[in-house]
Amino acid sequence: MELAFLKPLFDRPGPWASVYIDTSRATEEATKVQKLRERFVAAQLIDASADAYTVKAVIDTLSHEPVSGAPPGRAIFAAGAEVVLDLRLAVSPLNTEATWSILPHVAPLAGLRGDEPPCLVAYIDRTGADLELRDAHHRETLGHANGKEWRGRGHRSIPADRYEWHYRNKVENSWNETADIIAGEIAKQWPDSGARLLVLTGDSRERKAVHHRLPEHIRSAAVEAESGSRSPGASKSVLDRQIAEAREAYARNRLQSALERFRIGRGRPGEHRKASVDTGRGDAAEGVPAVVDAARSHQVATLLLAQDASDAARDVWIGPGVDDVAVQRGQAQAMGVAKPVQARADDALLRAAAAADAEVLLVPQGMHGPAGGLGAVLRWSTP
């Protein structure tokens, strides 16, 4: 999960109301259930000493939820009588949860937000391409690439004899120019789109020609799908399934690659290393002390969070700055934090990771990950 969307939560002081709620409509009494959920959330926040104005802001937001067409779940973060972030979730929370804490409780998002990457889809034919951006929650049109199509003299049949080569050469040159235009438009849109995966669909010959012309860093993120069409009214059900499968494969491969880098950086069991797990030296950090040290120095490239992390709720000491995080109170004071306060380790580490433009990957239950459930792949090694 990319963390940039969380940055607004760390630009202002807490305490924070953090609410995770199932918004599915599985029963005929959906409206009644919604009211009961709102009362439960309000009671939880009040019991946790949340101020009345922030509680009201949360409940007002929940009360405007549509009766139909709602996502599986929502996460709401509010502070100072204002809802700062209202997120659609890809997965329904198992239980409604409302907390009041010094930091926004963002850690559950790793399992509820969905880890499939934003995806740029190019629908290609001989005349150009339509570009569409998809993520887990919506899709939008990014633009069009209009190419050249040489038809000769109207729609007459292909000339024969000595004119045939000239005609075919013109058509081929025209398509090559169109493929260049499409590849150029994709390269132009790619950096600002936020996409991690490119899906090329449409006519086989044309999509392969575009694929070949892409810059290497984009070509390595591209896959081809056979079931899409640029034609108006074309069915997209098969293509939607292929795109979903490609996104799932991307997320799975990214996690496996990160875990492999982590294991190599951590070292093999029994291997002699200059540093222990808690010092975190090498290309990986494991355990709260090591990951806290790496996060504070912006070394974390990928934060690994296990779904059943036993260390996630461990207390650390923080200050107002995103890098003000330490395992011990005295350590935080030595860093210049006048009045350190306690916070959950997972939320504090996510705050630091977001500020450093790192990513977080959720390690599912049953998959071997870092001890205690918290680890990191580092940007550089500590000597």
XYZ file of C-alpha atoms in Angstrom:
383
model
C 0.000 0.000 0.000
C 1.332 3.418 -0.955
C 1.109 5.864 1.940
C 0.993 9.291 0.301
C -2.781 9.594 0.827
C -2.199 9.457 4.612
C 0.000 12.552 4.776
C -2.897 14.966 5.539
C -3.424 13.054 8.783
C 0.082 13.829 9.995
C 0.067 17.535 9.180
C -2.031 18.427 12.222
C -1.965 17.514 15.911
C -4.275 15.009 17.605
C -5.890 13.438 19.398
C -7.730 11.589 16.665
C -10.969 9.717 16.264
C -10.396 6.690 14.029
C -13.464 4.746 12.907
C -13.691 1.538 10.886
C -17.198 0.501 9.951
C -18.902 -2.134 7.825
C -21.180 -0.298 5.378
C -22.516 -3.295 3.443
C -26.270 -3.551 2.972
C -26.975 -7.249 3.500
C -30.341 -7.003 5.265
C -33.717 -5.394 4.674
C -33.277 -3.437 7.916
C -30.188 -1.633 6.633
C -31.344 1.802 7.820
C -32.002 0.538 11.341
C -28.622 -1.215 11.428
C -26.945 1.991 10.264
C -28.482 3.955 13.154
C -27.363 1.339 15.649
C -23.825 1.524 14.273
C -23.801 5.305 14.606
C -24.871 5.049 18.254
C -22.216 2.416 18.922
C -19.497 4.592 17.359
C -20.619 7.643 19.356
C -20.662 5.638 22.608
C -17.181 4.225 21.962
C -15.697 7.647 21.269
C -17.389 9.288 24.251
C -16.201 6.498 26.559
C -12.676 7.109 25.244
C -12.983 10.830 26.208
C -13.336 12.217 22.685
C -14.610 15.799 22.570
C -18.253 16.304 21.672
C -17.546 18.384 18.558
C -15.346 15.740 16.959
C -17.875 13.019 17.819
C -20.604 15.090 16.145
C -18.462 15.552 13.014
C -17.968 11.786 12.753
C -21.658 10.957 13.266
C -22.774 13.638 10.795
C -20.490 12.082 8.180
C -21.804 8.581 8.859
C -25.421 9.746 8.722
C -25.011 10.951 5.118
C -23.952 7.537 3.921
C -26.124 6.355 0.969
C -28.576 3.537 1.642
C -27.524 1.797 -1.579
C -24.303 1.704 -3.554
C -22.101 1.916 -0.469
C -18.625 0.355 -0.446
C -17.910 -2.693 1.756
C -16.587 -0.430 4.468
C -15.389 3.030 5.429
C -12.585 4.465 7.507
C -13.054 7.930 8.981
C -10.380 10.030 10.692
C -11.361 13.192 12.560
C -9.639 15.711 14.808
C -10.502 19.177 16.097
C -14.207 18.859 15.240
C -13.413 18.064 11.584
C -13.389 14.904 9.486
C -10.013 15.075 7.779
C -10.149 11.856 5.757
C -13.060 9.626 4.728
C -11.910 6.494 2.886
C -13.731 3.760 1.010
C -12.498 0.304 1.978
C -12.120 -2.653 -0.349
C -12.860 -5.121 2.456
C -15.477 -4.984 5.198
C -13.994 -4.670 8.707
C -14.765 -7.701 10.850
C -15.990 -5.423 13.635
C -16.954 -1.803 13.957
C -14.075 -0.054 15.713
C -13.885 3.502 17.074
C -10.777 4.702 18.899
C -9.487 7.970 20.356
C -5.701 8.264 20.381
C -2.823 10.698 20.002
C -2.116 9.385 16.476
C -4.687 8.306 13.902
C -5.024 4.527 14.065
C -4.125 3.849 10.427
C -2.557 0.382 10.722
C -5.764 -1.575 9.879
C -5.817 0.096 6.443
C -3.060 -2.237 5.284
C -5.543 -5.108 5.335
C -8.728 -3.224 4.458
C -7.721 -0.759 1.779
C -6.620 -3.357 -0.781
C -3.115 -3.698 -2.177
C -3.869 -4.060 -5.887
C -1.927 -1.330 -7.701
C -3.391 1.597 -9.640
C -3.562 0.459 -13.222
C -3.337 2.348 -16.518
C -5.329 0.625 -19.282
C -4.718 1.432 -22.951
C -7.430 0.351 -25.442
C -5.565 0.211 -28.761
C -6.572 -0.052 -32.400
C -5.080 1.088 -35.725
C -6.344 4.650 -35.313
C -5.153 5.361 -31.776
C -5.902 4.533 -28.157
C -8.117 5.443 -25.208
C -6.402 5.663 -21.814
C -8.153 4.796 -18.565
C -6.896 4.845 -14.968
C -8.270 2.280 -12.514
C -7.748 1.684 -8.823
C -9.588 -0.423 -6.279
C -12.439 2.084 -6.043
C -13.017 3.903 -9.322
C -11.942 4.439 -12.909
C -11.469 7.585 -14.952
C -10.589 8.507 -18.517
C -7.110 10.019 -18.785
C -7.151 10.934 -22.441
C -6.782 9.744 -25.999
C -3.988 9.218 -28.496
C -5.079 9.904 -32.055
C -2.800 8.402 -34.654
C -2.619 8.215 -38.417
C -4.333 5.760 -40.701
C -3.475 5.846 -44.399
C -6.248 4.501 -46.600
C -4.906 5.303 -50.019
C -7.535 6.478 -52.474
C -10.703 6.291 -50.390
C -11.847 2.726 -49.727
C -10.811 1.208 -53.070
C -9.232 -2.235 -53.217
C -5.502 -2.656 -52.731
C -3.634 -1.703 -55.947
C -1.861 -4.523 -57.729
C 1.484 -5.021 -59.438
C 3.993 -2.208 -59.041
C 1.715 -0.061 -56.877
C 1.087 -2.751 -54.264
C 4.433 -2.429 -52.515
C 4.051 1.372 -52.357
C 0.569 1.045 -50.852
C 1.564 -1.494 -48.239
C 4.628 0.528 -47.303
C 2.477 3.637 -46.762
C 0.065 1.700 -44.539
C 2.950 0.238 -42.526
C 4.603 3.628 -42.068
C 1.295 5.141 -41.010
C 0.755 2.472 -38.359
C 4.337 2.815 -37.101
C 3.720 6.531 -36.609
C 0.480 5.766 -34.762
C 2.230 3.263 -32.470
C 4.872 5.897 -31.720
C 2.156 8.429 -30.867
C 0.371 5.981 -28.538
C 3.593 4.969 -26.779
C 4.506 8.643 -26.397
C 1.138 9.501 -24.850
C 1.415 6.592 -22.392
C 4.912 7.745 -21.403
C 3.585 11.275 -20.929
C 0.670 10.196 -18.702
C 2.565 7.537 -16.712
C 4.503 9.659 -14.158
C 1.525 11.689 -12.918
C -1.007 8.857 -13.085
C 0.391 7.050 -10.057
C -0.083 3.766 -11.911
C 2.169 0.810 -11.131
C 0.798 -1.536 -13.784
C 0.072 -0.956 -17.487
C -2.437 -3.128 -19.333
C -2.359 -3.021 -23.141
C -5.465 -4.371 -24.810
C -6.978 -4.307 -28.277
C -5.796 -5.690 -31.597
C -2.897 -8.102 -31.114
C -0.517 -6.689 -33.703
C -1.095 -3.104 -32.650
C -0.736 -3.636 -28.907
C 2.535 -5.565 -29.428
C 3.897 -2.728 -31.548
C 3.082 -0.211 -28.806
C 4.547 -2.511 -26.145
C 7.822 -2.660 -28.075
C 8.056 1.147 -28.289
C 7.561 1.910 -24.590
C 10.464 3.145 -22.450
C 12.085 0.287 -20.542
C 10.841 1.339 -17.095
C 7.242 1.325 -18.365
C 7.625 -1.749 -20.566
C 8.728 -3.767 -17.533
C 5.435 -2.846 -15.810
C 3.250 -3.721 -18.814
C 1.121 -6.770 -19.539
C -1.075 -7.560 -22.533
C -4.727 -8.579 -22.319
C -6.538 -10.159 -25.248
C -10.180 -9.415 -24.487
C -10.441 -5.636 -24.665
C -11.737 -3.498 -27.489
C -11.895 0.210 -28.207
C -15.244 -0.187 -29.957
C -18.193 1.581 -28.263
C -20.449 -0.840 -26.423
C -17.855 -3.637 -26.337
C -18.240 -5.980 -23.376
C -15.589 -5.512 -20.692
C -16.479 -8.347 -18.325
C -13.694 -10.689 -19.495
C -11.211 -7.823 -19.617
C -12.196 -6.761 -16.085
C -11.406 -10.266 -14.862
C -8.040 -10.304 -16.662
C -7.126 -6.908 -15.206
C -8.103 -8.071 -11.708
C -5.925 -11.152 -12.121
C -2.996 -9.045 -13.365
C -3.299 -6.676 -10.408
C -3.476 -9.556 -7.930
C -0.412 -11.158 -9.515
C 1.460 -7.848 -9.313
C 0.642 -7.448 -5.599
C 1.575 -11.071 -4.868
C 4.894 -10.824 -6.714
C 5.739 -7.515 -5.042
C 5.173 -9.029 -1.582
C 7.205 -12.129 -2.398
C 10.036 -9.995 -3.759
C 10.040 -7.778 -0.659
C 10.066 -10.793 1.668
C 12.955 -12.303 -0.262
C 14.952 -9.075 0.032
C 14.097 -8.967 3.731
C 15.260 -12.537 4.335
C 18.506 -11.973 2.463
C 19.143 -8.734 4.341
C 18.329 -10.303 7.680
C 20.529 -13.324 7.081
C 19.953 -17.032 7.439
C 19.106 -18.599 10.811
C 22.325 -19.416 12.639
C 24.445 -17.265 10.341
C 27.112 -15.222 12.114
C 26.392 -11.512 11.708
C 27.972 -8.460 13.260
C 24.590 -7.233 14.447
C 21.673 -8.852 16.205
C 18.000 -8.644 15.282
C 17.447 -5.619 17.513
C 20.310 -3.526 16.111
C 18.934 -3.958 12.633
C 22.176 -3.478 10.702
C 22.294 -4.800 7.177
C 19.745 -4.484 4.387
C 16.807 -5.349 6.634
C 15.513 -4.436 10.081
C 13.492 -6.744 12.308
C 11.809 -6.043 15.626
C 10.550 -2.760 17.076
C 13.928 -1.253 18.149
C 15.562 -1.921 14.776
C 12.634 -0.692 12.705
C 12.213 2.422 14.866
C 15.894 3.291 14.335
C 15.557 2.786 10.571
C 12.318 4.801 10.358
C 13.817 7.714 12.263
C 16.673 7.968 9.749
C 14.396 7.524 6.687
C 16.045 4.221 5.786
C 12.779 2.311 5.373
C 11.898 1.532 1.761
C 9.250 -1.076 2.556
C 7.595 -1.548 5.937
C 6.441 -5.121 6.508
C 3.446 -5.538 8.802
C 2.127 -8.998 9.616
C -1.616 -9.437 9.853
C -1.242 -10.959 13.327
C 1.696 -8.805 14.474
C 2.246 -9.254 18.200
C 4.473 -6.151 18.351
C 1.996 -3.876 16.543
C 0.343 -2.575 19.711
C 3.612 -2.240 21.616
C 4.085 1.266 23.042
C 6.726 3.612 21.687
C 7.403 7.236 22.574
C 6.693 10.003 20.076
C 6.860 13.751 19.689
C 5.123 16.199 17.350
C 7.512 15.604 14.444
C 6.978 12.650 12.114
C 10.500 11.415 12.893
C 10.106 11.816 16.660
C 9.843 8.150 17.580
C 11.837 6.168 20.121
C 11.560 2.956 22.072
C 12.292 4.606 25.432
C 11.069 7.858 26.921
C 14.588 8.984 27.815
C 15.716 8.352 24.258
C 12.938 10.598 22.930
C 13.937 13.338 25.382
C 17.566 13.026 24.310
C 16.368 13.625 20.740
C 14.905 16.958 21.833
C 11.274 15.971 22.408
C 10.208 18.027 25.438
C 7.098 16.045 26.328
C 7.102 12.560 24.790
C 3.817 10.670 24.734
C 3.072 7.014 24.134
C 1.585 5.649 20.902
C 1.152 2.304 19.173
C 4.280 1.129 17.389
C 2.480 0.331 14.118
C 0.813 3.766 13.872
C 4.023 5.626 14.759
C 6.011 3.657 12.194
C 3.401 4.252 9.509
C 3.557 7.975 10.222
C 7.330 7.967 9.735
C 7.099 5.706 6.659
C 4.527 7.976 4.996
C 6.736 11.020 5.531
C 9.647 9.169 3.915
C 7.549 8.049 0.902
C 7.952 4.413 1.866
C 5.344 1.715 1.263
C 3.764 -0.825 3.604
C 3.042 -4.419 2.680
C 0.789 -6.680 4.695
C 2.126 -10.173 5.374
C -0.922 -12.501 5.513
C -1.505 -14.942 8.312
C 0.380 -18.198 7.775
C 3.121 -16.585 5.662
C 6.562 -16.449 7.257
C 7.489 -12.820 7.896
C 9.439 -10.771 10.431
C 9.582 -11.863 14.062
C 6.937 -10.069 16.088
C 5.239 -8.983 12.881
C 7.245 -5.794 12.243
C 10.154 -5.552 9.818
C 11.554 -3.419 7.032
C 13.537 -3.581 3.824
C 16.013 -0.729 3.922
C 17.109 1.785 1.326
C 20.723 1.423 2.396
C 22.740 -0.577 4.886
C 24.014 0.710 8.187
C 27.787 0.182 8.447
